[in-house]
Structure formats: C-alpha cells, structure tokens
C-alpha cells in the first residue's frame, strides 16, 4: 500500500498538484503507480494548467527509495517497467500545460519527471541529477537528452554528477530561476489562465504532436539492462554501500 500523499486543488483555473512522501520524497514503484493513476483519472475541470510541486523544505524529490532495491525481485521487473512507463507517458501526454516548481535537490525520478513537464521553474539552490549509476544500474539518459545538451546528459548518466539550477538555466533546461519557485510557477499559470481555454488546450495538443515520440524502445532497452545488472553482485554491492555510506567493493 502506498503512503505517498497526493493533494490536488483548483483555484482561479489553476490546478496545484502537491506530492509528499516524507522525509525526502523518495519514491517506490507503488508510489509512482499511484501518481500515474491519479493523473490519468483526474477529472478535467476549469483548470487550464497544473503547477507540480512537492512538500518539504529541503528536497524536491530524492529519486527512488534505495531500500526497495535491496529486496528486489527480478520477476517483478516487467510490472515495474510498466508502472514507470505509464507514469512517464501520462506526464508527457498530459492534455494541459504542466509547470514544475523545483525547490531543492531533484534526483532520479525527481529529475526525470520535471524534464517531461512543459515549463520548469527552479530555486537557486535546486540541482538536478540522475544517480542510478551510484547504485549499480542505469537510468534517465533519454529524458535528460530532451532538455540538456547531449554531452551534459551523458555526463550526468555516466557519473551521477548533479547540475546546478544556474547551469540548468544557462543551457535552457530551466526557464526561470526564482527564490520562490511555486509562486513563480503560479504566476506563469495565471498568465495561461487568462487565455482562451480552447487555444490553450489546442496549443498543448499541438506541442505534443510536434515533438518526437516518447522513446519507448530506448526506455525498454534501459530496463532490460537493469534487469541484468540487478541480477549481478555489483549492483547489490553498490546499493548496500550507498545505504551504509561507504565505498563499494566491486568485482572486476
């Protein structure tokens, strides 16, 4: 049973989606599935855009809950792949503009989900990273190449290094830096809310149709690699070392 808290409110034609799983919003597959179900079943009301934020003062989203990898059942990999892909598809093809308000570290899924939103606003102390490599698996290269230059995306995937909000703004991944990213995102949403609802919905539909198809095959291949990696001792050692805050001892 998921313990992620999903709150959604609509005011002045602006939807605000708040995600919370204390203490650092680290998600498990069932939490990601709950978010996918929530978004896909969300009734369409008067809102013309959605502001996506997370609760908590220090971390936007700390990625995947690494504890789940320690007792990982490889037989569940196909179901997990379907869950994650469903969430990415739902965000990518959501019929209204989504504005991500990123405050604090955005790691793993916390980096990938904003990359699929329409607009990203970040606080100066935010940073972006895909750190799957640190726990012995891979992830995030495809989505990162959508919003970062190719070399930066590859470096993130190969090293787990983070990109500062300022650097993300310089290269166009972040559209605006703001001390209060939620307030800035709400201001953008208010601008959208003042436009013709028919035109806004048509603009979003046109944006979806005009961009490349979501790279399902690339993601599926990535998951195949991860299934093999998780079956090996090095991935188990990497995850254990991460949780124990020590250097891993790999087999070469």
PDB file of C-alpha atoms in Angstrom:
ATOM      1  CA  UNK A   1       0.000   0.000   0.000  1.00  0.00           C
ATOM      2  CA  UNK A   2       1.364   3.389  -0.955  1.00  0.00           C
ATOM      3  CA  UNK A   3       1.981   6.024   1.694  1.00  0.00           C
ATOM      4  CA  UNK A   4       2.619   8.864  -0.732  1.00  0.00           C
ATOM      5  CA  UNK A   5       0.317  11.829  -0.179  1.00  0.00           C
ATOM      6  CA  UNK A   6      -1.112  13.419  -3.327  1.00  0.00           C
ATOM      7  CA  UNK A   7      -3.015  16.672  -2.918  1.00  0.00           C
ATOM      8  CA  UNK A   8      -4.760  18.493  -5.750  1.00  0.00           C
ATOM      9  CA  UNK A   9      -6.539  21.832  -5.577  1.00  0.00           C
ATOM     10  CA  UNK A  10      -8.016  24.097  -8.241  1.00  0.00           C
ATOM     11  CA  UNK A  11      -8.335  27.854  -7.848  1.00  0.00           C
ATOM     12  CA  UNK A  12      -8.693  30.571 -10.484  1.00  0.00           C
ATOM     13  CA  UNK A  13      -8.349  27.988 -13.272  1.00  0.00           C
ATOM     14  CA  UNK A  14      -5.005  26.808 -11.880  1.00  0.00           C
ATOM     15  CA  UNK A  15      -4.514  23.263 -10.653  1.00  0.00           C
ATOM     16  CA  UNK A  16      -1.855  22.688  -7.994  1.00  0.00           C
ATOM     17  CA  UNK A  17      -0.553  19.141  -7.536  1.00  0.00           C
ATOM     18  CA  UNK A  18       1.487  18.552  -4.389  1.00  0.00           C
ATOM     19  CA  UNK A  19       3.341  15.300  -3.833  1.00  0.00           C
ATOM     20  CA  UNK A  20       4.659  14.251  -0.431  1.00  0.00           C
ATOM     21  CA  UNK A  21       6.448  11.201   0.966  1.00  0.00           C
ATOM     22  CA  UNK A  22       8.495  12.310   3.986  1.00  0.00           C
ATOM     23  CA  UNK A  23      11.240  12.807   4.792  1.00  0.00           C
ATOM     24  CA  UNK A  24      12.834  13.420   1.360  1.00  0.00           C
ATOM     25  CA  UNK A  25      10.131  12.354  -1.114  1.00  0.00           C
ATOM     26  CA  UNK A  26      11.973   9.177  -2.125  1.00  0.00           C
ATOM     27  CA  UNK A  27       9.517   7.117  -4.163  1.00  0.00           C
ATOM     28  CA  UNK A  28       8.842   3.405  -4.551  1.00  0.00           C
ATOM     29  CA  UNK A  29       7.243   1.788  -7.580  1.00  0.00           C
ATOM     30  CA  UNK A  30       3.839   1.672  -5.893  1.00  0.00           C
ATOM     31  CA  UNK A  31       4.088   5.412  -5.191  1.00  0.00           C
ATOM     32  CA  UNK A  32       4.908   6.142  -8.829  1.00  0.00           C
ATOM     33  CA  UNK A  33       1.988   3.940  -9.865  1.00  0.00           C
ATOM     34  CA  UNK A  34      -0.331   5.841  -7.528  1.00  0.00           C
ATOM     35  CA  UNK A  35       0.740   9.128  -9.131  1.00  0.00           C
ATOM     36  CA  UNK A  36       0.188   7.729 -12.640  1.00  0.00           C
ATOM     37  CA  UNK A  37      -3.295   6.520 -11.687  1.00  0.00           C
ATOM     38  CA  UNK A  38      -4.131   9.844 -10.049  1.00  0.00           C
ATOM     39  CA  UNK A  39      -3.129  11.884 -13.088  1.00  0.00           C
ATOM     40  CA  UNK A  40      -4.831   9.597 -15.597  1.00  0.00           C
ATOM     41  CA  UNK A  41      -8.084   9.622 -13.616  1.00  0.00           C
ATOM     42  CA  UNK A  42      -8.009  13.337 -12.811  1.00  0.00           C
ATOM     43  CA  UNK A  43     -11.345  14.881 -13.844  1.00  0.00           C
ATOM     44  CA  UNK A  44     -10.978  17.782 -16.242  1.00  0.00           C
ATOM     45  CA  UNK A  45     -12.496  20.890 -14.713  1.00  0.00           C
ATOM     46  CA  UNK A  46     -11.964  24.580 -15.316  1.00  0.00           C
ATOM     47  CA  UNK A  47      -8.182  24.498 -14.828  1.00  0.00           C
ATOM     48  CA  UNK A  48      -6.002  25.417 -17.814  1.00  0.00           C
ATOM     49  CA  UNK A  49      -2.628  24.451 -16.365  1.00  0.00           C
ATOM     50  CA  UNK A  50      -1.176  22.465 -13.484  1.00  0.00           C
ATOM     51  CA  UNK A  51       1.611  23.510 -11.119  1.00  0.00           C
ATOM     52  CA  UNK A  52       3.569  20.452  -9.930  1.00  0.00           C
ATOM     53  CA  UNK A  53       5.341  20.793  -6.590  1.00  0.00           C
ATOM     54  CA  UNK A  54       6.431  18.613  -3.687  1.00  0.00           C
ATOM     55  CA  UNK A  55       6.041  19.191   0.029  1.00  0.00           C
ATOM     56  CA  UNK A  56       9.074  19.677   2.237  1.00  0.00           C
ATOM     57  CA  UNK A  57      11.580  22.459   2.672  1.00  0.00           C
ATOM     58  CA  UNK A  58      14.851  20.812   1.658  1.00  0.00           C
ATOM     59  CA  UNK A  59      14.280  18.282  -1.136  1.00  0.00           C
ATOM     60  CA  UNK A  60      12.118  18.360  -4.255  1.00  0.00           C
ATOM     61  CA  UNK A  61      12.442  14.597  -4.761  1.00  0.00           C
ATOM     62  CA  UNK A  62      15.280  12.292  -3.744  1.00  0.00           C
ATOM     63  CA  UNK A  63      14.616   9.777  -6.500  1.00  0.00           C
ATOM     64  CA  UNK A  64      13.865   6.134  -5.832  1.00  0.00           C
ATOM     65  CA  UNK A  65      13.798   4.649  -2.345  1.00  0.00           C
ATOM     66  CA  UNK A  66      17.010   2.600  -2.475  1.00  0.00           C
ATOM     67  CA  UNK A  67      15.733   0.255   0.236  1.00  0.00           C
ATOM     68  CA  UNK A  68      13.445  -1.250  -2.398  1.00  0.00           C
ATOM     69  CA  UNK A  69      16.465  -2.409  -4.406  1.00  0.00           C
ATOM     70  CA  UNK A  70      17.905  -4.480  -1.556  1.00  0.00           C
ATOM     71  CA  UNK A  71      14.997  -6.939  -1.631  1.00  0.00           C
ATOM     72  CA  UNK A  72      14.422  -6.624  -5.354  1.00  0.00           C
ATOM     73  CA  UNK A  73      12.502  -9.437  -7.053  1.00  0.00           C
ATOM     74  CA  UNK A  74      13.606  -9.750 -10.684  1.00  0.00           C
ATOM     75  CA  UNK A  75      10.297 -11.400 -11.564  1.00  0.00           C
ATOM     76  CA  UNK A  76       8.598  -8.087 -10.799  1.00  0.00           C
ATOM     77  CA  UNK A  77      10.751  -6.156 -13.281  1.00  0.00           C
ATOM     78  CA  UNK A  78       8.162  -6.254 -16.139  1.00  0.00           C
ATOM     79  CA  UNK A  79       5.450  -4.903 -13.825  1.00  0.00           C
ATOM     80  CA  UNK A  80       7.775  -2.187 -12.521  1.00  0.00           C
ATOM     81  CA  UNK A  81       8.692  -1.217 -16.068  1.00  0.00           C
ATOM     82  CA  UNK A  82       5.025  -0.915 -16.985  1.00  0.00           C
ATOM     83  CA  UNK A  83       4.343   1.195 -13.885  1.00  0.00           C
ATOM     84  CA  UNK A  84       7.162   3.644 -14.530  1.00  0.00           C
ATOM     85  CA  UNK A  85       6.492   3.884 -18.248  1.00  0.00           C
ATOM     86  CA  UNK A  86       2.810   4.546 -17.544  1.00  0.00           C
ATOM     87  CA  UNK A  87       3.752   7.487 -15.320  1.00  0.00           C
ATOM     88  CA  UNK A  88       6.181   8.963 -17.841  1.00  0.00           C
ATOM     89  CA  UNK A  89       3.624   8.597 -20.637  1.00  0.00           C
ATOM     90  CA  UNK A  90       0.911  10.210 -18.516  1.00  0.00           C
ATOM     91  CA  UNK A  91       3.059  13.239 -17.704  1.00  0.00           C
ATOM     92  CA  UNK A  92       4.433  13.512 -21.249  1.00  0.00           C
ATOM     93  CA  UNK A  93       0.974  13.444 -22.861  1.00  0.00           C
ATOM     94  CA  UNK A  94      -0.999  15.313 -20.184  1.00  0.00           C
ATOM     95  CA  UNK A  95      -3.572  17.488 -22.006  1.00  0.00           C
ATOM     96  CA  UNK A  96      -2.787  20.684 -20.052  1.00  0.00           C
ATOM     97  CA  UNK A  97       0.491  22.566 -19.583  1.00  0.00           C
ATOM     98  CA  UNK A  98       2.374  21.334 -16.510  1.00  0.00           C
ATOM     99  CA  UNK A  99       4.750  23.738 -14.754  1.00  0.00           C
ATOM    100  CA  UNK A 100       7.273  22.100 -12.434  1.00  0.00           C
ATOM    101  CA  UNK A 101       8.249  24.159  -9.377  1.00  0.00           C
ATOM    102  CA  UNK A 102      11.567  22.680  -8.261  1.00  0.00           C
ATOM    103  CA  UNK A 103      12.926  23.655  -4.847  1.00  0.00           C
ATOM    104  CA  UNK A 104      15.943  21.727  -3.603  1.00  0.00           C
ATOM    105  CA  UNK A 105      17.583  18.573  -4.987  1.00  0.00           C
ATOM    106  CA  UNK A 106      15.742  16.871  -7.869  1.00  0.00           C
ATOM    107  CA  UNK A 107      17.242  13.400  -8.163  1.00  0.00           C
ATOM    108  CA  UNK A 108      16.389  10.363 -10.285  1.00  0.00           C
ATOM    109  CA  UNK A 109      12.646  10.391 -10.919  1.00  0.00           C
ATOM    110  CA  UNK A 110      12.683  13.842  -9.323  1.00  0.00           C
ATOM    111  CA  UNK A 111      14.804  14.998 -12.253  1.00  0.00           C
ATOM    112  CA  UNK A 112      13.104  12.936 -14.952  1.00  0.00           C
ATOM    113  CA  UNK A 113       9.525  13.996 -14.163  1.00  0.00           C
ATOM    114  CA  UNK A 114      10.238  17.760 -14.461  1.00  0.00           C
ATOM    115  CA  UNK A 115      12.083  17.071 -17.727  1.00  0.00           C
ATOM    116  CA  UNK A 116       8.768  15.864 -19.192  1.00  0.00           C
ATOM    117  CA  UNK A 117       6.815  18.890 -17.966  1.00  0.00           C
ATOM    118  CA  UNK A 118       6.162  21.867 -20.237  1.00  0.00           C
ATOM    119  CA  UNK A 119       7.932  24.508 -18.147  1.00  0.00           C
ATOM    120  CA  UNK A 120      10.435  24.290 -15.297  1.00  0.00           C
ATOM    121  CA  UNK A 121      10.992  26.921 -12.607  1.00  0.00           C
ATOM    122  CA  UNK A 122      13.708  26.323 -10.012  1.00  0.00           C
ATOM    123  CA  UNK A 123      15.108  27.915  -6.890  1.00  0.00           C
ATOM    124  CA  UNK A 124      18.801  28.915  -6.936  1.00  0.00           C
ATOM    125  CA  UNK A 125      19.626  26.089  -4.507  1.00  0.00           C
ATOM    126  CA  UNK A 126      17.996  23.405  -6.657  1.00  0.00           C
ATOM    127  CA  UNK A 127      20.103  20.904  -8.544  1.00  0.00           C
ATOM    128  CA  UNK A 128      19.362  18.099 -10.964  1.00  0.00           C
ATOM    129  CA  UNK A 129      20.866  14.610 -11.079  1.00  0.00           C
ATOM    130  CA  UNK A 130      20.208  11.076 -12.291  1.00  0.00           C
ATOM    131  CA  UNK A 131      22.109   8.964  -9.783  1.00  0.00           C
ATOM    132  CA  UNK A 132      21.083   5.444 -10.743  1.00  0.00           C
ATOM    133  CA  UNK A 133      24.715   4.745 -11.680  1.00  0.00           C
ATOM    134  CA  UNK A 134      25.610   5.175  -7.992  1.00  0.00           C
ATOM    135  CA  UNK A 135      23.507   2.150  -7.034  1.00  0.00           C
ATOM    136  CA  UNK A 136      24.750  -0.046  -9.855  1.00  0.00           C
ATOM    137  CA  UNK A 137      22.080   0.481 -12.508  1.00  0.00           C
ATOM    138  CA  UNK A 138      21.400   2.985 -15.286  1.00  0.00           C
ATOM    139  CA  UNK A 139      18.638   5.462 -15.930  1.00  0.00           C
ATOM    140  CA  UNK A 140      17.492   8.786 -17.236  1.00  0.00           C
ATOM    141  CA  UNK A 141      19.692   9.312 -20.285  1.00  0.00           C
ATOM    142  CA  UNK A 142      16.779   9.527 -22.737  1.00  0.00           C
ATOM    143  CA  UNK A 143      14.781  12.151 -20.813  1.00  0.00           C
ATOM    144  CA  UNK A 144      17.940  14.105 -19.980  1.00  0.00           C
ATOM    145  CA  UNK A 145      18.845  14.369 -23.670  1.00  0.00           C
ATOM    146  CA  UNK A 146      15.483  16.047 -24.242  1.00  0.00           C
ATOM    147  CA  UNK A 147      16.297  19.017 -22.016  1.00  0.00           C
ATOM    148  CA  UNK A 148      20.096  19.093 -21.674  1.00  0.00           C
ATOM    149  CA  UNK A 149      22.816  19.237 -24.344  1.00  0.00           C
ATOM    150  CA  UNK A 150      23.951  15.734 -25.248  1.00  0.00           C
ATOM    151  CA  UNK A 151      27.311  15.925 -23.505  1.00  0.00           C
ATOM    152  CA  UNK A 152      25.823  17.161 -20.236  1.00  0.00           C
ATOM    153  CA  UNK A 153      23.143  14.453 -20.342  1.00  0.00           C
ATOM    154  CA  UNK A 154      25.747  11.743 -20.913  1.00  0.00           C
ATOM    155  CA  UNK A 155      27.976  13.025 -18.125  1.00  0.00           C
ATOM    156  CA  UNK A 156      25.009  13.006 -15.734  1.00  0.00           C
ATOM    157  CA  UNK A 157      24.150   9.413 -16.668  1.00  0.00           C
ATOM    158  CA  UNK A 158      27.763   8.152 -16.568  1.00  0.00           C
ATOM    159  CA  UNK A 159      28.865   9.846 -13.334  1.00  0.00           C
ATOM    160  CA  UNK A 160      25.766  10.701 -11.313  1.00  0.00           C
ATOM    161  CA  UNK A 161      27.055  14.285 -11.121  1.00  0.00           C
ATOM    162  CA  UNK A 162      24.496  16.997 -10.460  1.00  0.00           C
ATOM    163  CA  UNK A 163      23.800  20.126 -12.489  1.00  0.00           C
ATOM    164  CA  UNK A 164      23.125  23.339 -10.585  1.00  0.00           C
ATOM    165  CA  UNK A 165      19.962  25.327 -11.165  1.00  0.00           C
ATOM    166  CA  UNK A 166      22.056  28.176 -12.567  1.00  0.00           C
ATOM    167  CA  UNK A 167      23.754  25.877 -15.084  1.00  0.00           C
ATOM    168  CA  UNK A 168      20.392  24.308 -15.975  1.00  0.00           C
ATOM    169  CA  UNK A 169      19.058  27.810 -16.613  1.00  0.00           C
ATOM    170  CA  UNK A 170      22.066  28.699 -18.778  1.00  0.00           C
ATOM    171  CA  UNK A 171      21.503  25.709 -21.077  1.00  0.00           C
ATOM    172  CA  UNK A 172      17.713  26.122 -21.249  1.00  0.00           C
ATOM    173  CA  UNK A 173      16.562  23.203 -19.112  1.00  0.00           C
ATOM    174  CA  UNK A 174      15.121  25.648 -16.567  1.00  0.00           C
ATOM    175  CA  UNK A 175      13.049  28.539 -17.910  1.00  0.00           C
ATOM    176  CA  UNK A 176      13.154  30.723 -14.793  1.00  0.00           C
ATOM    177  CA  UNK A 177      15.104  30.984 -11.537  1.00  0.00           C
ATOM    178  CA  UNK A 178      13.131  32.205  -8.531  1.00  0.00           C
ATOM    179  CA  UNK A 179      13.614  32.268  -4.776  1.00  0.00           C
ATOM    180  CA  UNK A 180      10.034  31.019  -4.501  1.00  0.00           C
ATOM    181  CA  UNK A 181       9.574  28.688  -7.484  1.00  0.00           C
ATOM    182  CA  UNK A 182       5.993  27.820  -6.546  1.00  0.00           C
ATOM    183  CA  UNK A 183       4.970  31.484  -6.586  1.00  0.00           C
ATOM    184  CA  UNK A 184       6.771  31.991  -9.904  1.00  0.00           C
ATOM    185  CA  UNK A 185       5.090  28.899 -11.367  1.00  0.00           C
ATOM    186  CA  UNK A 186       1.716  30.140 -10.137  1.00  0.00           C
ATOM    187  CA  UNK A 187       2.358  33.480 -11.885  1.00  0.00           C
ATOM    188  CA  UNK A 188       3.042  31.681 -15.170  1.00  0.00           C
ATOM    189  CA  UNK A 189      -0.086  29.596 -14.639  1.00  0.00           C
ATOM    190  CA  UNK A 190      -2.077  32.797 -14.059  1.00  0.00           C
ATOM    191  CA  UNK A 191      -0.872  34.125 -17.418  1.00  0.00           C
ATOM    192  CA  UNK A 192      -2.057  30.905 -19.052  1.00  0.00           C
ATOM    193  CA  UNK A 193      -5.383  31.081 -17.200  1.00  0.00           C
ATOM    194  CA  UNK A 194      -6.111  34.450 -18.806  1.00  0.00           C
ATOM    195  CA  UNK A 195      -6.000  32.982 -22.322  1.00  0.00           C
ATOM    196  CA  UNK A 196      -8.696  31.285 -24.366  1.00  0.00           C
ATOM    197  CA  UNK A 197      -9.232  27.785 -22.924  1.00  0.00           C
ATOM    198  CA  UNK A 198      -9.757  26.370 -26.404  1.00  0.00           C
ATOM    199  CA  UNK A 199      -6.491  27.896 -27.608  1.00  0.00           C
ATOM    200  CA  UNK A 200      -4.514  26.685 -24.578  1.00  0.00           C
ATOM    201  CA  UNK A 201      -5.723  23.114 -24.999  1.00  0.00           C
ATOM    202  CA  UNK A 202      -5.044  23.252 -28.742  1.00  0.00           C
ATOM    203  CA  UNK A 203      -1.562  24.663 -28.128  1.00  0.00           C
ATOM    204  CA  UNK A 204      -0.742  21.799 -25.757  1.00  0.00           C
ATOM    205  CA  UNK A 205      -2.086  19.206 -28.177  1.00  0.00           C
ATOM    206  CA  UNK A 206      -0.058  20.779 -30.974  1.00  0.00           C
ATOM    207  CA  UNK A 207       3.053  20.773 -28.771  1.00  0.00           C
ATOM    208  CA  UNK A 208       2.645  17.057 -28.094  1.00  0.00           C
ATOM    209  CA  UNK A 209       2.114  16.249 -31.763  1.00  0.00           C
ATOM    210  CA  UNK A 210       5.032  18.429 -32.837  1.00  0.00           C
ATOM    211  CA  UNK A 211       7.652  16.840 -30.607  1.00  0.00           C
ATOM    212  CA  UNK A 212       9.384  13.487 -31.009  1.00  0.00           C
ATOM    213  CA  UNK A 213       7.573  10.395 -29.848  1.00  0.00           C
ATOM    214  CA  UNK A 214       8.371   9.295 -26.335  1.00  0.00           C
ATOM    215  CA  UNK A 215      11.332   6.895 -26.773  1.00  0.00           C
ATOM    216  CA  UNK A 216       9.572   3.774 -25.504  1.00  0.00           C
ATOM    217  CA  UNK A 217      12.069   1.412 -27.143  1.00  0.00           C
ATOM    218  CA  UNK A 218      15.020   3.249 -25.606  1.00  0.00           C
ATOM    219  CA  UNK A 219      13.439   3.051 -22.174  1.00  0.00           C
ATOM    220  CA  UNK A 220      12.558  -0.633 -22.601  1.00  0.00           C
ATOM    221  CA  UNK A 221      16.171  -1.372 -23.549  1.00  0.00           C
ATOM    222  CA  UNK A 222      17.353   0.505 -20.471  1.00  0.00           C
ATOM    223  CA  UNK A 223      15.112  -1.632 -18.269  1.00  0.00           C
ATOM    224  CA  UNK A 224      16.457  -4.806 -19.889  1.00  0.00           C
ATOM    225  CA  UNK A 225      19.973  -3.721 -18.979  1.00  0.00           C
ATOM    226  CA  UNK A 226      18.865  -3.010 -15.421  1.00  0.00           C
ATOM    227  CA  UNK A 227      17.261  -6.430 -15.038  1.00  0.00           C
ATOM    228  CA  UNK A 228      20.626  -7.982 -15.921  1.00  0.00           C
ATOM    229  CA  UNK A 229      22.543  -5.566 -13.720  1.00  0.00           C
ATOM    230  CA  UNK A 230      20.355  -6.206 -10.679  1.00  0.00           C
ATOM    231  CA  UNK A 231      20.955  -9.936 -11.069  1.00  0.00           C
ATOM    232  CA  UNK A 232      24.669  -9.325 -10.511  1.00  0.00           C
ATOM    233  CA  UNK A 233      26.617  -8.866  -7.302  1.00  0.00           C
ATOM    234  CA  UNK A 234      27.968  -5.428  -8.224  1.00  0.00           C
ATOM    235  CA  UNK A 235      24.534  -3.778  -8.247  1.00  0.00           C
ATOM    236  CA  UNK A 236      23.723  -5.307  -4.863  1.00  0.00           C
ATOM    237  CA  UNK A 237      27.067  -4.121  -3.513  1.00  0.00           C
ATOM    238  CA  UNK A 238      26.555  -0.615  -4.924  1.00  0.00           C
ATOM    239  CA  UNK A 239      23.137  -0.273  -3.264  1.00  0.00           C
ATOM    240  CA  UNK A 240      24.415  -1.633   0.056  1.00  0.00           C
ATOM    241  CA  UNK A 241      27.438   0.683   0.015  1.00  0.00           C
ATOM    242  CA  UNK A 242      25.194   3.649  -0.740  1.00  0.00           C
ATOM    243  CA  UNK A 243      22.929   2.909   2.231  1.00  0.00           C
ATOM    244  CA  UNK A 244      25.895   2.209   4.517  1.00  0.00           C
ATOM    245  CA  UNK A 245      27.709   5.373   3.383  1.00  0.00           C
ATOM    246  CA  UNK A 246      30.899   3.556   2.400  1.00  0.00           C
ATOM    247  CA  UNK A 247      32.945   2.962  -0.729  1.00  0.00           C
ATOM    248  CA  UNK A 248      31.739  -0.040  -2.747  1.00  0.00           C
ATOM    249  CA  UNK A 249      33.977  -3.044  -3.314  1.00  0.00           C
ATOM    250  CA  UNK A 250      33.250  -4.183  -6.858  1.00  0.00           C
ATOM    251  CA  UNK A 251      34.209  -7.375  -8.657  1.00  0.00           C
ATOM    252  CA  UNK A 252      36.190  -6.516 -11.808  1.00  0.00           C
TER     253      UNK A 252
END
